[in-house]
């Protein structure tokens, strides 16, 4: 049994459950308040605070875990990062009051007070820049600190930036880009059975993440335009070309296409005279 620590609430919790669901690992908890759940035969989930997950995994209370990269870095613990799960994207940023006159890192004066929930990352960031600041650790709501006189600037997580804006703060630099990660204790690899289970977990979750950014495109295209089709839909190993019964001048082409370029692909296929274009989601993609 591999024990996996999963966020119990907050931004990462719902997306983590959805990911396990999509990977066919149904998180079957005994009721909403359960602290653990079985995950198929190989895995067991424990539900804990995202902040605690790096420590729990590093200490061996769980074999693996899902949490934000920001929290992994802040913990300072030695952990294997097995996959970027891509959700929970945000950045840790330095921000100052709009009217503070601080527009760049170099405007921050020596000894300035920096309020943050991430004291370890913040100290290191300014130390590496050779800037002397006083870090003021807070346990939340750092954005209020410059307004009540306990800090000059803050280092806080930013997603859309609207929290900073409504609090009269301006983002001046990025400290760290973050998203959710699958982490494991380096000791898990010492046990062959656990290492195998971990590899299965990485493959299951990564294949779902890889598929989210792709679509499967099917179209009937004029056989005479196949060279142009290859240029438009390269596919994983070139597009699949299938004869159509009574298709005559047309063949069916299937390919995996990046979701960001799907509209372009469809327009290009139409321009070649393609017909019956179908686009579907992919559940898993193992390259
Ligand atoms: P926003 O207003 O969208 O910039 O969101 C900023 C607020 O949401 C801050 O208070 C952050 O602490 C929090 N936040 C944004 N993204 C994340 C994330 N991925 N993980 C945890 N907290 C986040």
PDB file of C-alpha atoms and ligand atoms in Angstrom, residues 11 88-90 156-163, ligand 1:
ATOM      1  CA  UNK A  11      -7.775  25.514  -3.989  1.00  0.00           C
ATOM      2  CA  UNK A  88      -3.157  25.594  -9.021  1.00  0.00           C
ATOM      3  CA  UNK A  89      -0.946  27.847 -11.098  1.00  0.00           C
ATOM      4  CA  UNK A  90       0.114  31.029  -9.335  1.00  0.00           C
ATOM      5  CA  UNK A 156       2.420  36.852  -1.509  1.00  0.00           C
ATOM      6  CA  UNK A 157       0.757  34.411  -3.876  1.00  0.00           C
ATOM      7  CA  UNK A 158      -0.915  35.991  -6.876  1.00  0.00           C
ATOM      8  CA  UNK A 159      -3.226  34.316  -9.333  1.00  0.00           C
ATOM      9  CA  UNK A 160      -5.366  36.874 -11.171  1.00  0.00           C
ATOM     10  CA  UNK A 161      -3.931  39.857  -9.271  1.00  0.00           C
ATOM     11  CA  UNK A 162      -7.346  41.065  -8.147  1.00  0.00           C
ATOM     12  CA  UNK A 163      -6.592  40.633  -4.417  1.00  0.00           C
TER      13      UNK A 163
HETATM   14  P1  LIG B   1      -5.845  36.528  -6.920  1.00  0.00           P
HETATM   15  O1  LIG B   1      -6.727  37.589  -6.337  1.00  0.00           O
HETATM   16  O2  LIG B   1      -6.532  35.720  -7.983  1.00  0.00           O
HETATM   17  O3  LIG B   1      -4.513  37.084  -7.374  1.00  0.00           O
HETATM   18  O4  LIG B   1      -5.536  35.470  -5.786  1.00  0.00           O
HETATM   19  C1  LIG B   1      -4.713  35.831  -4.740  1.00  0.00           C
HETATM   20  C2  LIG B   1      -5.126  35.188  -3.445  1.00  0.00           C
HETATM   21  O5  LIG B   1      -5.440  33.824  -3.585  1.00  0.00           O
HETATM   22  C3  LIG B   1      -3.995  35.273  -2.461  1.00  0.00           C
HETATM   23  O6  LIG B   1      -4.526  35.546  -1.200  1.00  0.00           O
HETATM   24  C4  LIG B   1      -3.354  33.904  -2.497  1.00  0.00           C
HETATM   25  O7  LIG B   1      -2.920  33.531  -1.228  1.00  0.00           O
HETATM   26  C5  LIG B   1      -4.442  33.002  -2.995  1.00  0.00           C
HETATM   27  N1  LIG B   1      -3.983  32.064  -4.066  1.00  0.00           N
HETATM   28  C6  LIG B   1      -4.005  32.292  -5.398  1.00  0.00           C
HETATM   29  N2  LIG B   1      -3.569  31.224  -6.083  1.00  0.00           N
HETATM   30  C7  LIG B   1      -3.277  30.286  -5.179  1.00  0.00           C
HETATM   31  C8  LIG B   1      -2.789  28.947  -5.247  1.00  0.00           C
HETATM   32  N3  LIG B   1      -2.531  28.345  -6.414  1.00  0.00           N
HETATM   33  N4  LIG B   1      -2.601  28.281  -4.103  1.00  0.00           N
HETATM   34  C9  LIG B   1      -2.882  28.853  -2.929  1.00  0.00           C
HETATM   35  N5  LIG B   1      -3.341  30.103  -2.780  1.00  0.00           N
HETATM   36  C10 LIG B   1      -3.537  30.818  -3.884  1.00  0.00           C
END
